[in-house]
């Protein structure tokens, strides 16, 4: 009887529990927040909004010019049915027309090749015009072809073809800043010579004959000429700046003797392969320096500049090669009689503009500027200019809290006048017309009432009497200047508004419309634009700007966990550019799984005032986190559909550093974090990064240092939530030891965490489908409270159909 009663009681209890569970599920279903298992269809829906997949749904988006003589250019468009078209523009005539007869060329080429192509699916993506402009030359079907632009005939070119005349890629007006080429060779401006590195010395090759000869002979291991190694990035391409007359090369002998090394070991069967290279760290007594030289090609003759070795630094960063590969922060006079360059101190607080005599090696200091925190000559671009015809120079400075241009006398180094002034920054000087005494530049934050990150083009007089807005439409303007500097291509967009691209003359006059992006296929897929927002910073007064992403099936009656996709800077921010992008990585895709995802540029990121940018100088552990938390709380108060009690965060590289930092410093606020490739303690990252933003490392008598507060492992014991740490084992930018430092302290503190080491991956593994899927799974399981689909495999973006099929 006791057993029967016990069974009856147990059965009754089970019935009650089942009823209670059913009531809970029913209540959750009514609220729209019931935990559920996500399906493969849910992930496939999210995958539709990955960057590459979303990008192919946007047609006629922007113009990437291929320049011809006379500032003419052609560009390629993505059009309907996965097709392409080629457009030729003549700015002088205001003409925009097909570059050739597409249908006729397709028919003639099909006949000649014995295959079938149509007008919108030609088997090439680039071409060159013949010297007379009557034919096009291209590579297709394994051969070089020439076709009449009217499509009368196509024929293969026997033995290939000589380079066609008159084609230039890229933009920007020519100047006297010298020349450099692509690949591992650095081509001379006249195209006849190519410099390259062999056995730590600089060599020269005659392009026509292939004849090679050594320009230097005393280069040795760790003390080679023109060698490129900033620790976190390295290349076999020489860092040189040719004189405009192709007779001299400005470069350096890079001294890495005694510099500490970095080590990585490949994962493989059998004996591992060790990678070792020079990688100085903050606080190292010996770091990389350069001894500047000028090499006269005839002879050859090496002239060593009469000055102490320079730090391996530039006015932008430690990587002293320019974006195009040449020597950064240096400029030749047009006749090669003078080299002007800038020397940067190890801590980026002192800059010296210098003039060198290529014949004697004599060096003259022209201008010195010192700052309290860090000096930069622009937002990603070197903005000072030497003006030889007037013996002046333009200097960029943030001395009044904004990035402006100043005109100086080159002979005396004295200030003549300001060129620009007021709130807002000059971000990039595009060209200077010394004869007309004018310049054009990209600026931000100068237009009241607009997003301060929107780029606009301006013209200014060198005497500072007038600055003119050349792109009046509100939005972010992506500008490409023509080679002769007479015209520019202007693409205007916003994060939530697709681009409209037009052609203008240099005075801003509209000459012709070029393209209006077609996003009808994107909209048909259900895409919704991100929501720009503004919140107050930690101080309660400063405006901060960001983007918010919601699922395309957004239901305002539901509550959504919020994920912060962070990159704290200091050299950029979480949002990045303000131009149109249909996906912004996997941000929209992640939101599609049932989250609100935000990107917010906090104090300490660039683009605003100098004071704003240096907000957490010397305290890198700040990572903009007080602003991120303050902003997220304001958004939750503003939008009831944000569940602020379910806050997550993730980032890569500097964002990985900030994400783990957030989990340790705000353990009660952030519940789930993913930290990828984080530089968790900058004492183990390359020297320039920490020494620029944290300052030079100082050690105290008690064993502490000025870097202790920025080291994530020192705060790992505070972890409460779910944390996934990920790193590539062959990351030669941020070494994997940075993450293992944090792992070690988490183990000491007996904390549960998740670790993913990706064998033989370098720094960019965050864009791999596997890592993206693991990121989605982690947030779905731990923040959404749902189960991800088992075995789902993200696929690469579907390519456009191959031409001719």
PDB file of C-alpha atoms in Angstrom, residues 19-174:
ATOM      1  CA  UNK A  19       1.332  21.030 -16.483  1.00  0.00           C
ATOM      2  CA  UNK A  20       3.615  23.711 -15.049  1.00  0.00           C
ATOM      3  CA  UNK A  21       6.080  23.239 -17.873  1.00  0.00           C
ATOM      4  CA  UNK A  22       3.276  23.478 -20.407  1.00  0.00           C
ATOM      5  CA  UNK A  23       2.047  26.687 -18.794  1.00  0.00           C
ATOM      6  CA  UNK A  24       5.611  28.118 -18.919  1.00  0.00           C
ATOM      7  CA  UNK A  25       6.018  27.201 -22.567  1.00  0.00           C
ATOM      8  CA  UNK A  26       2.595  28.654 -23.309  1.00  0.00           C
ATOM      9  CA  UNK A  27       3.512  31.895 -21.539  1.00  0.00           C
ATOM     10  CA  UNK A  28       6.811  32.085 -23.387  1.00  0.00           C
ATOM     11  CA  UNK A  29       5.100  31.445 -26.700  1.00  0.00           C
ATOM     12  CA  UNK A  30       2.591  34.204 -25.959  1.00  0.00           C
ATOM     13  CA  UNK A  31       5.469  36.578 -25.188  1.00  0.00           C
ATOM     14  CA  UNK A  32       7.253  35.566 -28.362  1.00  0.00           C
ATOM     15  CA  UNK A  33      10.441  34.637 -26.494  1.00  0.00           C
ATOM     16  CA  UNK A  34      10.222  30.863 -26.286  1.00  0.00           C
ATOM     17  CA  UNK A  35      13.612  29.130 -26.483  1.00  0.00           C
ATOM     18  CA  UNK A  36      13.720  27.021 -29.582  1.00  0.00           C
ATOM     19  CA  UNK A  37      16.079  25.088 -31.783  1.00  0.00           C
ATOM     20  CA  UNK A  38      17.232  27.066 -34.786  1.00  0.00           C
ATOM     21  CA  UNK A  39      17.053  25.193 -38.055  1.00  0.00           C
ATOM     22  CA  UNK A  40      19.288  24.954 -41.071  1.00  0.00           C
ATOM     23  CA  UNK A  41      16.762  27.200 -42.820  1.00  0.00           C
ATOM     24  CA  UNK A  42      17.339  29.882 -40.158  1.00  0.00           C
ATOM     25  CA  UNK A  43      21.074  29.755 -40.753  1.00  0.00           C
ATOM     26  CA  UNK A  44      20.588  29.760 -44.506  1.00  0.00           C
ATOM     27  CA  UNK A  45      18.458  32.885 -44.153  1.00  0.00           C
ATOM     28  CA  UNK A  46      21.251  34.541 -42.193  1.00  0.00           C
ATOM     29  CA  UNK A  47      23.835  33.401 -44.710  1.00  0.00           C
ATOM     30  CA  UNK A  48      21.996  35.304 -47.435  1.00  0.00           C
ATOM     31  CA  UNK A  49      23.179  38.506 -45.771  1.00  0.00           C
ATOM     32  CA  UNK A  50      26.872  37.708 -45.539  1.00  0.00           C
ATOM     33  CA  UNK A  51      28.938  40.410 -47.242  1.00  0.00           C
ATOM     34  CA  UNK A  52      29.781  38.561 -50.426  1.00  0.00           C
ATOM     35  CA  UNK A  53      26.266  37.151 -50.834  1.00  0.00           C
ATOM     36  CA  UNK A  54      24.635  40.530 -50.291  1.00  0.00           C
ATOM     37  CA  UNK A  55      27.114  42.370 -52.523  1.00  0.00           C
ATOM     38  CA  UNK A  56      26.144  40.401 -55.624  1.00  0.00           C
ATOM     39  CA  UNK A  57      22.562  41.607 -55.136  1.00  0.00           C
ATOM     40  CA  UNK A  58      23.652  45.215 -55.693  1.00  0.00           C
ATOM     41  CA  UNK A  59      24.059  46.367 -59.284  1.00  0.00           C
ATOM     42  CA  UNK A  60      25.739  49.464 -60.712  1.00  0.00           C
ATOM     43  CA  UNK A  61      27.361  50.231 -57.385  1.00  0.00           C
ATOM     44  CA  UNK A  62      30.124  52.780 -57.721  1.00  0.00           C
ATOM     45  CA  UNK A  63      32.719  53.493 -60.373  1.00  0.00           C
ATOM     46  CA  UNK A  64      36.288  52.171 -60.324  1.00  0.00           C
ATOM     47  CA  UNK A  65      38.038  54.007 -63.108  1.00  0.00           C
ATOM     48  CA  UNK A  66      40.732  52.747 -65.454  1.00  0.00           C
ATOM     49  CA  UNK A  67      42.354  55.967 -66.624  1.00  0.00           C
ATOM     50  CA  UNK A  68      43.322  56.773 -70.191  1.00  0.00           C
ATOM     51  CA  UNK A  69      45.040  59.777 -71.713  1.00  0.00           C
ATOM     52  CA  UNK A  70      43.232  63.094 -71.444  1.00  0.00           C
ATOM     53  CA  UNK A  71      41.533  62.082 -68.195  1.00  0.00           C
ATOM     54  CA  UNK A  72      39.245  59.719 -70.070  1.00  0.00           C
ATOM     55  CA  UNK A  73      38.406  56.464 -68.288  1.00  0.00           C
ATOM     56  CA  UNK A  74      36.465  53.252 -68.570  1.00  0.00           C
ATOM     57  CA  UNK A  75      34.839  51.163 -65.866  1.00  0.00           C
ATOM     58  CA  UNK A  76      32.963  47.896 -65.553  1.00  0.00           C
ATOM     59  CA  UNK A  77      29.413  47.565 -64.242  1.00  0.00           C
ATOM     60  CA  UNK A  78      27.578  44.640 -62.727  1.00  0.00           C
ATOM     61  CA  UNK A  79      24.201  44.474 -64.495  1.00  0.00           C
ATOM     62  CA  UNK A  80      21.160  42.229 -64.571  1.00  0.00           C
ATOM     63  CA  UNK A  81      21.362  38.438 -64.931  1.00  0.00           C
ATOM     64  CA  UNK A  82      24.910  38.308 -63.577  1.00  0.00           C
ATOM     65  CA  UNK A  83      26.113  40.281 -66.541  1.00  0.00           C
ATOM     66  CA  UNK A  84      28.650  43.040 -67.045  1.00  0.00           C
ATOM     67  CA  UNK A  85      29.041  46.077 -69.217  1.00  0.00           C
ATOM     68  CA  UNK A  86      31.985  48.349 -69.994  1.00  0.00           C
ATOM     69  CA  UNK A  87      31.463  52.113 -70.025  1.00  0.00           C
ATOM     70  CA  UNK A  88      33.774  54.763 -71.506  1.00  0.00           C
ATOM     71  CA  UNK A  89      33.661  58.344 -70.202  1.00  0.00           C
ATOM     72  CA  UNK A  90      35.169  61.437 -71.815  1.00  0.00           C
ATOM     73  CA  UNK A  91      34.966  64.229 -69.197  1.00  0.00           C
ATOM     74  CA  UNK A  92      35.994  66.980 -71.615  1.00  0.00           C
ATOM     75  CA  UNK A  93      32.974  66.222 -73.775  1.00  0.00           C
ATOM     76  CA  UNK A  94      30.694  65.050 -70.984  1.00  0.00           C
ATOM     77  CA  UNK A  95      30.189  61.765 -72.844  1.00  0.00           C
ATOM     78  CA  UNK A  96      29.233  58.470 -71.225  1.00  0.00           C
ATOM     79  CA  UNK A  97      28.784  55.558 -73.626  1.00  0.00           C
ATOM     80  CA  UNK A  98      29.581  51.857 -74.074  1.00  0.00           C
ATOM     81  CA  UNK A  99      33.328  51.402 -74.417  1.00  0.00           C
ATOM     82  CA  UNK A 100      32.724  49.249 -77.491  1.00  0.00           C
ATOM     83  CA  UNK A 101      29.885  47.492 -79.259  1.00  0.00           C
ATOM     84  CA  UNK A 102      29.278  44.657 -76.793  1.00  0.00           C
ATOM     85  CA  UNK A 103      26.928  42.633 -78.988  1.00  0.00           C
ATOM     86  CA  UNK A 104      29.112  42.913 -82.082  1.00  0.00           C
ATOM     87  CA  UNK A 105      32.291  42.054 -80.165  1.00  0.00           C
ATOM     88  CA  UNK A 106      30.554  39.055 -78.580  1.00  0.00           C
ATOM     89  CA  UNK A 107      29.452  37.812 -82.010  1.00  0.00           C
ATOM     90  CA  UNK A 108      32.864  38.349 -83.631  1.00  0.00           C
ATOM     91  CA  UNK A 109      34.726  36.740 -80.736  1.00  0.00           C
ATOM     92  CA  UNK A 110      32.339  33.774 -80.659  1.00  0.00           C
ATOM     93  CA  UNK A 111      32.921  33.219 -84.374  1.00  0.00           C
ATOM     94  CA  UNK A 112      36.698  33.501 -84.082  1.00  0.00           C
ATOM     95  CA  UNK A 113      36.998  31.293 -81.003  1.00  0.00           C
ATOM     96  CA  UNK A 114      34.399  28.726 -81.971  1.00  0.00           C
ATOM     97  CA  UNK A 115      32.470  29.277 -78.715  1.00  0.00           C
ATOM     98  CA  UNK A 116      29.406  31.234 -77.741  1.00  0.00           C
ATOM     99  CA  UNK A 117      29.248  34.435 -75.697  1.00  0.00           C
ATOM    100  CA  UNK A 118      26.637  37.151 -75.492  1.00  0.00           C
ATOM    101  CA  UNK A 119      26.918  40.898 -74.999  1.00  0.00           C
ATOM    102  CA  UNK A 120      26.441  40.804 -71.231  1.00  0.00           C
ATOM    103  CA  UNK A 121      28.682  37.812 -70.589  1.00  0.00           C
ATOM    104  CA  UNK A 122      31.945  38.479 -72.384  1.00  0.00           C
ATOM    105  CA  UNK A 123      34.864  36.265 -71.236  1.00  0.00           C
ATOM    106  CA  UNK A 124      37.012  39.079 -69.827  1.00  0.00           C
ATOM    107  CA  UNK A 125      36.810  41.626 -67.035  1.00  0.00           C
ATOM    108  CA  UNK A 126      39.532  44.012 -68.170  1.00  0.00           C
ATOM    109  CA  UNK A 127      40.934  45.245 -71.451  1.00  0.00           C
ATOM    110  CA  UNK A 128      43.264  47.795 -72.986  1.00  0.00           C
ATOM    111  CA  UNK A 129      42.716  50.131 -75.888  1.00  0.00           C
ATOM    112  CA  UNK A 130      45.099  50.033 -78.794  1.00  0.00           C
ATOM    113  CA  UNK A 131      47.213  53.135 -79.360  1.00  0.00           C
ATOM    114  CA  UNK A 132      44.718  54.501 -81.911  1.00  0.00           C
ATOM    115  CA  UNK A 133      41.711  53.648 -79.746  1.00  0.00           C
ATOM    116  CA  UNK A 134      40.083  51.644 -82.524  1.00  0.00           C
ATOM    117  CA  UNK A 135      40.598  48.206 -80.989  1.00  0.00           C
ATOM    118  CA  UNK A 136      40.544  46.548 -77.593  1.00  0.00           C
ATOM    119  CA  UNK A 137      43.047  43.970 -76.378  1.00  0.00           C
ATOM    120  CA  UNK A 138      42.201  41.402 -73.728  1.00  0.00           C
ATOM    121  CA  UNK A 139      42.900  37.921 -72.385  1.00  0.00           C
ATOM    122  CA  UNK A 140      40.242  35.268 -73.022  1.00  0.00           C
ATOM    123  CA  UNK A 141      40.043  31.550 -73.594  1.00  0.00           C
ATOM    124  CA  UNK A 142      43.757  31.204 -72.823  1.00  0.00           C
ATOM    125  CA  UNK A 143      44.822  33.655 -75.532  1.00  0.00           C
ATOM    126  CA  UNK A 144      45.432  37.330 -76.104  1.00  0.00           C
ATOM    127  CA  UNK A 145      42.857  38.805 -78.490  1.00  0.00           C
ATOM    128  CA  UNK A 146      42.285  42.019 -80.365  1.00  0.00           C
ATOM    129  CA  UNK A 147      38.846  43.132 -81.475  1.00  0.00           C
ATOM    130  CA  UNK A 148      37.678  46.138 -83.430  1.00  0.00           C
ATOM    131  CA  UNK A 149      35.601  48.334 -81.088  1.00  0.00           C
ATOM    132  CA  UNK A 150      32.728  48.118 -83.599  1.00  0.00           C
ATOM    133  CA  UNK A 151      32.962  44.333 -83.552  1.00  0.00           C
ATOM    134  CA  UNK A 152      33.890  43.919 -87.215  1.00  0.00           C
ATOM    135  CA  UNK A 153      36.514  41.283 -86.439  1.00  0.00           C
ATOM    136  CA  UNK A 154      38.391  39.584 -83.618  1.00  0.00           C
ATOM    137  CA  UNK A 155      41.690  37.769 -83.925  1.00  0.00           C
ATOM    138  CA  UNK A 156      44.200  36.150 -81.575  1.00  0.00           C
ATOM    139  CA  UNK A 157      47.493  37.955 -81.144  1.00  0.00           C
ATOM    140  CA  UNK A 158      50.414  35.770 -82.094  1.00  0.00           C
ATOM    141  CA  UNK A 159      52.996  35.476 -79.348  1.00  0.00           C
ATOM    142  CA  UNK A 160      51.073  37.723 -76.974  1.00  0.00           C
ATOM    143  CA  UNK A 161      51.057  41.476 -77.267  1.00  0.00           C
ATOM    144  CA  UNK A 162      53.120  44.435 -76.211  1.00  0.00           C
ATOM    145  CA  UNK A 163      51.557  46.611 -73.511  1.00  0.00           C
ATOM    146  CA  UNK A 164      48.931  48.877 -74.961  1.00  0.00           C
ATOM    147  CA  UNK A 165      49.472  52.614 -74.790  1.00  0.00           C
ATOM    148  CA  UNK A 166      47.696  55.149 -72.677  1.00  0.00           C
ATOM    149  CA  UNK A 167      46.240  53.044 -69.855  1.00  0.00           C
ATOM    150  CA  UNK A 168      46.606  53.998 -66.220  1.00  0.00           C
ATOM    151  CA  UNK A 169      44.899  52.588 -63.175  1.00  0.00           C
ATOM    152  CA  UNK A 170      43.949  54.343 -59.959  1.00  0.00           C
ATOM    153  CA  UNK A 171      43.539  58.046 -59.360  1.00  0.00           C
ATOM    154  CA  UNK A 172      45.141  61.150 -57.999  1.00  0.00           C
ATOM    155  CA  UNK A 173      47.065  63.881 -59.673  1.00  0.00           C
ATOM    156  CA  UNK A 174      50.716  63.235 -60.528  1.00  0.00           C
TER     157      UNK A 174
END
